Short mmCIF file of N, CA and C in Angstrom, two decimals:
data_model
loop_
_atom_site.label_atom_id
_atom_site.label_comp_id
_atom_site.label_asym_id
_atom_site.label_seq_id
_atom_site.Cartn_x
_atom_site.Cartn_y
_atom_site.Cartn_z
N MET G 1 94.71 -17.47 90.86
CA MET G 1 94.66 -18.81 90.31
C MET G 1 93.22 -19.30 90.22
N ILE G 2 92.43 -19.11 91.28
CA ILE G 2 91.06 -19.62 91.29
C ILE G 2 90.21 -18.92 90.23
N VAL G 3 90.38 -17.62 90.10
CA VAL G 3 89.64 -16.87 89.08
C VAL G 3 90.00 -17.39 87.70
N ASP G 4 91.28 -17.60 87.45
CA ASP G 4 91.70 -18.13 86.15
C ASP G 4 91.14 -19.53 85.90
N LEU G 5 91.12 -20.37 86.95
CA LEU G 5 90.54 -21.70 86.79
C LEU G 5 89.06 -21.62 86.39
N LEU G 6 88.31 -20.76 87.07
CA LEU G 6 86.88 -20.65 86.75
C LEU G 6 86.66 -20.04 85.37
N ARG G 7 87.47 -19.06 85.01
CA ARG G 7 87.35 -18.49 83.65
C ARG G 7 87.59 -19.59 82.62
N ASN G 8 88.56 -20.44 82.87
CA ASN G 8 88.85 -21.54 81.97
C ASN G 8 87.68 -22.53 81.93
N ASP G 9 87.14 -22.87 83.12
CA ASP G 9 86.00 -23.80 83.18
C ASP G 9 84.82 -23.24 82.40
N LEU G 10 84.50 -21.96 82.63
CA LEU G 10 83.36 -21.35 81.95
C LEU G 10 83.60 -21.20 80.44
N GLY G 11 84.86 -21.11 80.06
CA GLY G 11 85.20 -21.01 78.64
C GLY G 11 84.71 -22.20 77.83
N ARG G 12 84.44 -23.31 78.48
CA ARG G 12 83.94 -24.50 77.79
C ARG G 12 82.45 -24.43 77.50
N VAL G 13 81.73 -23.54 78.20
CA VAL G 13 80.28 -23.50 78.04
C VAL G 13 79.75 -22.11 77.69
N CYS G 14 80.60 -21.10 77.70
CA CYS G 14 80.16 -19.72 77.44
C CYS G 14 80.55 -19.28 76.03
N GLU G 15 79.83 -18.27 75.56
CA GLU G 15 80.15 -17.71 74.25
C GLU G 15 81.52 -17.04 74.31
N PRO G 16 82.32 -17.21 73.26
CA PRO G 16 83.65 -16.58 73.24
C PRO G 16 83.55 -15.07 73.47
N GLY G 17 84.42 -14.57 74.31
CA GLY G 17 84.48 -13.14 74.59
C GLY G 17 83.48 -12.64 75.62
N SER G 18 82.59 -13.53 76.11
CA SER G 18 81.56 -13.07 77.05
C SER G 18 81.99 -13.15 78.51
N ILE G 19 83.05 -13.86 78.79
CA ILE G 19 83.47 -14.04 80.18
C ILE G 19 84.14 -12.77 80.67
N HIS G 20 83.68 -12.30 81.82
CA HIS G 20 84.26 -11.10 82.42
C HIS G 20 84.26 -11.23 83.94
N VAL G 21 85.02 -10.37 84.59
CA VAL G 21 85.19 -10.42 86.05
C VAL G 21 84.80 -9.06 86.62
N PRO G 22 83.51 -8.87 86.97
CA PRO G 22 83.09 -7.58 87.50
C PRO G 22 83.61 -7.28 88.90
N ARG G 23 83.92 -8.32 89.67
CA ARG G 23 84.48 -8.13 91.01
C ARG G 23 85.71 -9.02 91.13
N LEU G 24 86.84 -8.45 91.48
CA LEU G 24 88.07 -9.22 91.63
C LEU G 24 88.68 -8.95 93.00
N LEU G 25 88.75 -10.00 93.80
CA LEU G 25 89.40 -9.96 95.12
C LEU G 25 88.83 -8.89 96.05
N ASP G 26 87.52 -8.68 96.00
CA ASP G 26 86.86 -7.79 96.96
C ASP G 26 86.86 -8.47 98.32
N VAL G 27 87.05 -7.70 99.35
CA VAL G 27 87.02 -8.26 100.70
C VAL G 27 85.63 -8.07 101.29
N GLU G 28 85.05 -9.17 101.74
CA GLU G 28 83.77 -9.13 102.45
C GLU G 28 84.04 -9.53 103.89
N SER G 29 83.52 -8.75 104.82
CA SER G 29 83.75 -9.01 106.24
C SER G 29 82.47 -9.49 106.90
N PHE G 30 82.63 -10.50 107.73
CA PHE G 30 81.53 -11.07 108.49
C PHE G 30 81.96 -11.14 109.95
N ALA G 31 81.07 -11.59 110.81
CA ALA G 31 81.36 -11.58 112.25
C ALA G 31 82.62 -12.37 112.60
N THR G 32 82.87 -13.46 111.91
CA THR G 32 83.98 -14.33 112.31
C THR G 32 85.05 -14.51 111.23
N VAL G 33 84.88 -13.86 110.07
CA VAL G 33 85.84 -14.10 109.00
C VAL G 33 85.84 -12.94 108.01
N HIS G 34 86.97 -12.70 107.42
CA HIS G 34 87.09 -11.81 106.27
C HIS G 34 87.45 -12.71 105.10
N THR G 35 86.80 -12.50 103.97
CA THR G 35 87.06 -13.38 102.84
C THR G 35 87.14 -12.57 101.55
N MET G 36 87.99 -13.03 100.64
CA MET G 36 88.10 -12.39 99.34
C MET G 36 87.10 -13.04 98.40
N VAL G 37 86.37 -12.19 97.67
CA VAL G 37 85.32 -12.67 96.79
C VAL G 37 85.54 -12.10 95.39
N SER G 38 85.45 -12.98 94.41
CA SER G 38 85.49 -12.55 93.02
C SER G 38 84.22 -13.06 92.34
N THR G 39 83.75 -12.31 91.37
CA THR G 39 82.58 -12.71 90.59
C THR G 39 83.03 -12.87 89.14
N ILE G 40 82.76 -14.04 88.59
CA ILE G 40 83.12 -14.34 87.21
C ILE G 40 81.81 -14.65 86.48
N ARG G 41 81.56 -13.95 85.38
CA ARG G 41 80.31 -14.14 84.65
C ARG G 41 80.60 -14.40 83.18
N GLY G 42 79.66 -15.06 82.56
CA GLY G 42 79.73 -15.28 81.11
C GLY G 42 78.36 -15.63 80.59
N LYS G 43 78.17 -15.47 79.31
CA LYS G 43 76.89 -15.83 78.68
C LYS G 43 77.04 -17.23 78.11
N ASN G 44 76.18 -18.12 78.61
CA ASN G 44 76.30 -19.50 78.14
C ASN G 44 75.93 -19.62 76.66
N GLN G 45 76.58 -20.56 76.00
CA GLN G 45 76.25 -20.85 74.61
C GLN G 45 74.81 -21.35 74.57
N PRO G 46 74.07 -21.04 73.50
CA PRO G 46 72.65 -21.42 73.44
C PRO G 46 72.39 -22.91 73.68
N LYS G 47 73.29 -23.77 73.26
CA LYS G 47 73.07 -25.21 73.43
C LYS G 47 73.40 -25.71 74.84
N MET G 48 73.94 -24.84 75.69
CA MET G 48 74.35 -25.24 77.04
C MET G 48 73.28 -24.88 78.07
N SER G 49 72.93 -25.85 78.88
CA SER G 49 71.94 -25.64 79.93
C SER G 49 72.64 -25.18 81.21
N PRO G 50 71.87 -24.70 82.19
CA PRO G 50 72.49 -24.38 83.48
C PRO G 50 73.23 -25.57 84.09
N VAL G 51 72.70 -26.76 83.92
CA VAL G 51 73.37 -27.95 84.46
C VAL G 51 74.71 -28.16 83.76
N ASP G 52 74.78 -27.92 82.44
CA ASP G 52 76.05 -28.01 81.72
C ASP G 52 77.07 -27.03 82.31
N CYS G 53 76.59 -25.83 82.64
CA CYS G 53 77.49 -24.82 83.22
C CYS G 53 78.05 -25.27 84.56
N VAL G 54 77.18 -25.84 85.39
CA VAL G 54 77.63 -26.32 86.70
C VAL G 54 78.60 -27.48 86.53
N ARG G 55 78.29 -28.38 85.62
CA ARG G 55 79.22 -29.50 85.38
C ARG G 55 80.60 -29.00 84.96
N ALA G 56 80.64 -27.92 84.19
CA ALA G 56 81.92 -27.38 83.73
C ALA G 56 82.70 -26.74 84.87
N ALA G 57 81.99 -26.19 85.86
CA ALA G 57 82.65 -25.43 86.91
C ALA G 57 82.95 -26.22 88.18
N PHE G 58 82.31 -27.36 88.37
CA PHE G 58 82.50 -28.11 89.60
C PHE G 58 83.28 -29.37 89.37
N PRO G 59 84.05 -29.79 90.36
CA PRO G 59 84.24 -29.14 91.65
C PRO G 59 85.01 -27.84 91.49
N GLY G 60 84.81 -26.95 92.41
CA GLY G 60 85.45 -25.64 92.35
C GLY G 60 86.96 -25.72 92.49
N GLY G 61 87.65 -24.90 91.74
CA GLY G 61 89.11 -24.87 91.79
C GLY G 61 89.67 -24.51 93.15
N SER G 62 88.89 -23.79 93.96
CA SER G 62 89.35 -23.47 95.31
C SER G 62 89.41 -24.71 96.18
N MET G 63 88.72 -25.77 95.78
CA MET G 63 88.73 -27.01 96.53
C MET G 63 89.68 -28.04 95.94
N THR G 64 90.04 -27.89 94.69
CA THR G 64 90.86 -28.91 94.05
C THR G 64 92.30 -28.47 93.83
N GLY G 65 92.50 -27.21 93.55
CA GLY G 65 93.82 -26.75 93.13
C GLY G 65 93.95 -26.91 91.63
N ALA G 66 95.16 -26.71 91.16
CA ALA G 66 95.41 -26.78 89.72
C ALA G 66 96.68 -27.57 89.45
N PRO G 67 96.76 -28.23 88.33
CA PRO G 67 95.71 -28.44 87.33
C PRO G 67 94.60 -29.30 87.93
N LYS G 68 93.37 -28.93 87.64
CA LYS G 68 92.21 -29.49 88.33
C LYS G 68 92.11 -31.01 88.22
N LEU G 69 92.16 -31.57 87.04
CA LEU G 69 91.97 -33.01 86.89
C LEU G 69 93.07 -33.80 87.61
N ARG G 70 94.31 -33.39 87.46
CA ARG G 70 95.40 -34.11 88.14
C ARG G 70 95.29 -33.93 89.65
N SER G 71 94.92 -32.74 90.09
CA SER G 71 94.75 -32.51 91.53
C SER G 71 93.68 -33.42 92.10
N MET G 72 92.57 -33.58 91.37
CA MET G 72 91.50 -34.46 91.86
C MET G 72 91.97 -35.91 91.93
N GLU G 73 92.78 -36.33 90.97
CA GLU G 73 93.33 -37.70 91.02
C GLU G 73 94.19 -37.87 92.26
N LEU G 74 95.03 -36.88 92.55
CA LEU G 74 95.90 -36.96 93.73
C LEU G 74 95.08 -36.94 95.02
N LEU G 75 94.07 -36.06 95.09
CA LEU G 75 93.22 -36.01 96.28
C LEU G 75 92.50 -37.34 96.50
N ASP G 76 92.01 -37.92 95.42
CA ASP G 76 91.32 -39.20 95.52
C ASP G 76 92.25 -40.29 96.05
N ALA G 77 93.51 -40.22 95.66
CA ALA G 77 94.47 -41.23 96.09
C ALA G 77 94.87 -41.07 97.56
N ILE G 78 94.90 -39.83 98.07
CA ILE G 78 95.40 -39.64 99.44
C ILE G 78 94.32 -39.44 100.50
N GLU G 79 93.11 -39.05 100.11
CA GLU G 79 92.05 -38.87 101.09
C GLU G 79 91.38 -40.22 101.34
N ASN G 80 91.19 -40.55 102.62
CA ASN G 80 90.70 -41.90 102.94
C ASN G 80 89.18 -42.02 102.99
N SER G 81 88.46 -40.94 102.73
CA SER G 81 87.00 -41.04 102.70
C SER G 81 86.43 -39.92 101.84
N SER G 82 85.17 -40.08 101.51
CA SER G 82 84.47 -39.07 100.72
C SER G 82 84.34 -37.78 101.53
N ARG G 83 84.31 -36.65 100.85
CA ARG G 83 84.13 -35.37 101.53
C ARG G 83 82.68 -35.10 101.87
N GLY G 84 81.76 -35.91 101.38
CA GLY G 84 80.35 -35.67 101.64
C GLY G 84 79.94 -34.34 101.02
N ILE G 85 79.14 -33.56 101.74
CA ILE G 85 78.68 -32.27 101.22
C ILE G 85 79.80 -31.24 101.22
N TYR G 86 80.80 -31.43 102.10
CA TYR G 86 81.90 -30.46 102.15
C TYR G 86 82.56 -30.35 100.78
N SER G 87 82.68 -29.17 100.30
CA SER G 87 83.21 -28.80 98.98
C SER G 87 82.24 -29.12 97.85
N GLY G 88 81.04 -29.53 98.22
CA GLY G 88 79.98 -29.70 97.24
C GLY G 88 79.25 -28.37 97.06
N SER G 89 77.95 -28.43 96.85
CA SER G 89 77.23 -27.20 96.57
C SER G 89 75.81 -27.25 97.11
N ILE G 90 75.33 -26.09 97.55
CA ILE G 90 73.94 -25.89 97.93
C ILE G 90 73.46 -24.67 97.15
N GLY G 91 72.26 -24.73 96.63
CA GLY G 91 71.75 -23.58 95.88
C GLY G 91 70.43 -23.92 95.22
N PHE G 92 70.10 -23.16 94.17
CA PHE G 92 68.84 -23.40 93.48
C PHE G 92 68.98 -23.16 91.99
N PHE G 93 68.11 -23.84 91.24
CA PHE G 93 67.92 -23.60 89.82
C PHE G 93 66.51 -23.06 89.66
N SER G 94 66.35 -22.01 88.86
CA SER G 94 65.05 -21.38 88.68
C SER G 94 64.47 -21.73 87.31
N TYR G 95 63.16 -21.56 87.18
CA TYR G 95 62.49 -21.83 85.91
C TYR G 95 62.97 -20.91 84.79
N ASN G 96 63.49 -19.73 85.14
CA ASN G 96 63.91 -18.78 84.10
C ASN G 96 65.37 -18.98 83.66
N GLN G 97 65.91 -20.17 83.95
CA GLN G 97 67.26 -20.56 83.52
C GLN G 97 68.37 -19.91 84.34
N THR G 98 68.04 -19.24 85.44
CA THR G 98 69.08 -18.69 86.31
C THR G 98 69.30 -19.68 87.46
N PHE G 99 70.44 -19.54 88.08
CA PHE G 99 70.73 -20.37 89.24
C PHE G 99 71.75 -19.66 90.11
N ASP G 100 71.78 -20.03 91.36
CA ASP G 100 72.73 -19.46 92.31
C ASP G 100 73.19 -20.60 93.21
N LEU G 101 74.48 -20.82 93.23
CA LEU G 101 75.06 -21.92 94.00
C LEU G 101 76.24 -21.42 94.82
N ASN G 102 76.57 -22.17 95.85
CA ASN G 102 77.77 -21.86 96.61
C ASN G 102 78.65 -23.10 96.65
N ILE G 103 79.79 -22.97 97.26
CA ILE G 103 80.63 -24.12 97.57
C ILE G 103 80.57 -24.28 99.09
N VAL G 104 80.24 -25.47 99.54
CA VAL G 104 80.01 -25.72 100.96
C VAL G 104 81.35 -25.76 101.71
N ILE G 105 81.53 -24.74 102.54
CA ILE G 105 82.67 -24.68 103.46
C ILE G 105 82.14 -24.17 104.80
N ARG G 106 82.90 -24.34 105.84
CA ARG G 106 82.52 -23.84 107.17
C ARG G 106 81.07 -24.19 107.50
N THR G 107 80.72 -25.45 107.31
CA THR G 107 79.35 -25.91 107.48
C THR G 107 79.33 -27.10 108.43
N ILE G 108 78.41 -27.07 109.38
CA ILE G 108 78.24 -28.20 110.30
C ILE G 108 77.28 -29.19 109.66
N VAL G 109 77.68 -30.44 109.59
CA VAL G 109 76.82 -31.51 109.09
C VAL G 109 76.52 -32.44 110.26
N ILE G 110 75.24 -32.64 110.54
CA ILE G 110 74.84 -33.53 111.63
C ILE G 110 74.22 -34.76 111.00
N HIS G 111 74.80 -35.92 111.32
CA HIS G 111 74.34 -37.19 110.76
C HIS G 111 74.51 -38.27 111.82
N ASP G 112 73.46 -39.04 112.04
CA ASP G 112 73.49 -40.12 113.02
C ASP G 112 74.00 -39.65 114.39
N GLY G 113 73.57 -38.46 114.80
CA GLY G 113 73.93 -37.96 116.12
C GLY G 113 75.33 -37.41 116.25
N GLU G 114 76.06 -37.34 115.17
CA GLU G 114 77.41 -36.79 115.20
C GLU G 114 77.49 -35.54 114.33
N ALA G 115 78.27 -34.58 114.78
CA ALA G 115 78.48 -33.36 114.01
C ALA G 115 79.88 -33.39 113.42
N SER G 116 79.99 -32.99 112.17
CA SER G 116 81.31 -32.89 111.54
C SER G 116 81.42 -31.54 110.84
N ILE G 117 82.64 -31.05 110.79
CA ILE G 117 82.92 -29.78 110.14
C ILE G 117 84.15 -30.00 109.25
N GLY G 118 83.96 -29.76 107.95
CA GLY G 118 85.09 -29.90 107.03
C GLY G 118 85.99 -28.67 107.12
N GLY G 119 87.25 -28.89 106.96
CA GLY G 119 88.20 -27.78 106.95
C GLY G 119 89.34 -28.11 106.02
N GLY G 120 89.90 -27.10 105.41
CA GLY G 120 91.00 -27.36 104.49
C GLY G 120 91.82 -26.12 104.26
N GLY G 121 92.88 -26.29 103.54
CA GLY G 121 93.75 -25.19 103.21
C GLY G 121 94.51 -25.52 101.94
N ALA G 122 95.23 -24.55 101.46
CA ALA G 122 95.96 -24.73 100.20
C ALA G 122 97.45 -24.62 100.44
N LEU G 123 98.17 -25.55 99.87
CA LEU G 123 99.63 -25.49 99.91
C LEU G 123 100.14 -25.21 98.51
N VAL G 124 100.96 -24.19 98.41
CA VAL G 124 101.63 -23.88 97.16
C VAL G 124 103.12 -23.81 97.45
N ALA G 125 103.92 -23.59 96.43
CA ALA G 125 105.38 -23.63 96.58
C ALA G 125 105.87 -22.69 97.68
N LEU G 126 105.24 -21.54 97.86
CA LEU G 126 105.71 -20.56 98.85
C LEU G 126 105.00 -20.68 100.19
N SER G 127 104.15 -21.69 100.36
CA SER G 127 103.39 -21.83 101.60
C SER G 127 104.27 -22.24 102.76
N ASN G 128 103.85 -21.82 103.95
CA ASN G 128 104.40 -22.33 105.19
C ASN G 128 103.37 -23.34 105.71
N PRO G 129 103.67 -24.64 105.67
CA PRO G 129 102.67 -25.65 106.05
C PRO G 129 102.08 -25.44 107.44
N GLU G 130 102.89 -25.02 108.40
CA GLU G 130 102.38 -24.79 109.75
C GLU G 130 101.37 -23.65 109.77
N SER G 131 101.66 -22.58 109.03
CA SER G 131 100.73 -21.45 108.97
C SER G 131 99.43 -21.85 108.28
N GLU G 132 99.52 -22.66 107.23
CA GLU G 132 98.32 -23.13 106.54
C GLU G 132 97.47 -23.99 107.46
N TYR G 133 98.13 -24.83 108.26
CA TYR G 133 97.40 -25.68 109.21
C TYR G 133 96.69 -24.81 110.25
N GLU G 134 97.39 -23.82 110.79
CA GLU G 134 96.79 -22.91 111.77
C GLU G 134 95.59 -22.17 111.17
N GLU G 135 95.71 -21.75 109.91
CA GLU G 135 94.59 -21.07 109.25
C GLU G 135 93.40 -22.01 109.09
N MET G 136 93.66 -23.28 108.76
CA MET G 136 92.59 -24.25 108.61
C MET G 136 91.86 -24.42 109.95
N ILE G 137 92.60 -24.52 111.03
CA ILE G 137 91.98 -24.66 112.35
C ILE G 137 91.17 -23.41 112.68
N LEU G 138 91.72 -22.24 112.39
CA LEU G 138 91.02 -20.98 112.64
C LEU G 138 89.69 -20.92 111.88
N LYS G 139 89.69 -21.40 110.64
CA LYS G 139 88.47 -21.37 109.82
C LYS G 139 87.36 -22.23 110.42
N THR G 140 87.72 -23.26 111.16
CA THR G 140 86.70 -24.13 111.74
C THR G 140 86.23 -23.67 113.12
N CYS G 141 86.88 -22.67 113.68
CA CYS G 141 86.53 -22.23 115.05
C CYS G 141 85.09 -21.73 115.16
N ALA G 142 84.62 -20.91 114.24
CA ALA G 142 83.26 -20.37 114.35
C ALA G 142 82.21 -21.47 114.32
N PRO G 143 82.26 -22.41 113.37
CA PRO G 143 81.25 -23.48 113.42
C PRO G 143 81.40 -24.37 114.65
N VAL G 144 82.62 -24.64 115.07
CA VAL G 144 82.83 -25.45 116.29
C VAL G 144 82.22 -24.74 117.49
N ASN G 145 82.48 -23.44 117.63
CA ASN G 145 81.93 -22.70 118.75
C ASN G 145 80.40 -22.65 118.70
N THR G 146 79.84 -22.54 117.50
CA THR G 146 78.39 -22.57 117.35
C THR G 146 77.84 -23.91 117.81
N ASP G 147 78.50 -24.99 117.41
CA ASP G 147 78.08 -26.33 117.81
C ASP G 147 78.16 -26.48 119.33
N LEU G 148 79.24 -26.02 119.93
CA LEU G 148 79.40 -26.11 121.38
C LEU G 148 78.34 -25.30 122.12
N GLU G 149 78.04 -24.12 121.60
CA GLU G 149 77.00 -23.28 122.21
C GLU G 149 75.64 -23.99 122.15
N PHE G 150 75.35 -24.61 121.02
CA PHE G 150 74.10 -25.36 120.87
C PHE G 150 74.06 -26.51 121.88
N LEU G 151 75.17 -27.21 122.03
CA LEU G 151 75.21 -28.33 122.97
C LEU G 151 75.00 -27.85 124.40
N LYS G 152 75.63 -26.73 124.77
CA LYS G 152 75.45 -26.19 126.12
C LYS G 152 73.98 -25.85 126.37
N GLU G 153 73.33 -25.22 125.39
CA GLU G 153 71.92 -24.87 125.53
C GLU G 153 71.06 -26.13 125.61
N SER G 154 71.39 -27.13 124.81
CA SER G 154 70.62 -28.38 124.82
C SER G 154 70.74 -29.07 126.17
N ILE G 155 71.94 -29.09 126.71
CA ILE G 155 72.16 -29.72 128.02
C ILE G 155 71.41 -28.95 129.09
N SER G 156 71.44 -27.62 129.04
CA SER G 156 70.71 -26.80 130.02
C SER G 156 69.21 -27.06 129.91
N ASP G 157 68.68 -27.12 128.70
CA ASP G 157 67.25 -27.40 128.50
C ASP G 157 66.90 -28.78 129.04
N TYR G 158 67.78 -29.75 128.81
CA TYR G 158 67.56 -31.11 129.29
C TYR G 158 67.52 -31.14 130.81
N LYS G 159 68.46 -30.42 131.44
CA LYS G 159 68.49 -30.37 132.92
C LYS G 159 67.22 -29.71 133.45
N LEU G 160 66.73 -28.65 132.76
CA LEU G 160 65.49 -28.01 133.20
C LEU G 160 64.32 -28.96 133.07
N ASP G 161 64.27 -29.74 131.99
CA ASP G 161 63.20 -30.71 131.81
C ASP G 161 63.20 -31.72 132.94
N ILE G 162 64.37 -32.16 133.35
CA ILE G 162 64.47 -33.14 134.45
C ILE G 162 64.00 -32.50 135.75
N LEU G 163 64.41 -31.26 136.00
CA LEU G 163 64.03 -30.58 137.24
C LEU G 163 62.53 -30.40 137.36
N TYR G 164 61.85 -30.11 136.24
CA TYR G 164 60.43 -29.83 136.27
C TYR G 164 59.56 -31.03 135.93
N SER G 165 60.17 -32.19 135.76
CA SER G 165 59.38 -33.41 135.46
C SER G 165 58.79 -33.99 136.71
#
C-alpha cells in the first residue's frame, strides 16, 4: 500500500513511465529493529523542482494511511495536538538538484527539559488492535532505553561533581 501511495504521489511530478521500484520490501536489520525498505524513483518533469517533489510526497503515506487526504482529515479531527517533528522530515537539498530526506520516526525530541518520543501503528481491516498497540510500544523501547541510559549517566556525572566540589 505504501509503495503504491508513493508511486501515485510521484506520478504528479514525474515524467510518465519513469517511476520504478528498484527495491521492494527489502529487510534491513539494525541493533534494535528489522524494517522493510522499498525505494521508489522517478525522473521529475522539467518544470518541477525538488521542493515540488517533496510537496507531492509528504506527508508520507506510511504516516497517514490511505486514502491520504481523507486520512489526514480524520487524523486532524481525532489527534489532540500537533505531531511536531514526528512524521515530518529531516534531510538536505543540494545545489545539484538532488536531495535526501527521511520520515522522522523513533526519534527523541528534547524541548524545555522534557523528552518525547512519537510512536504509532497502522490499523487495517485484518489488524489485531492489541497486537498493533504492543508493536507500537516495542518500537519506542530503543529510544526510551537510550534516554534512560543518558539520564543514568547524567545523574552519575552530577553525583561525581557534587562529591569532588
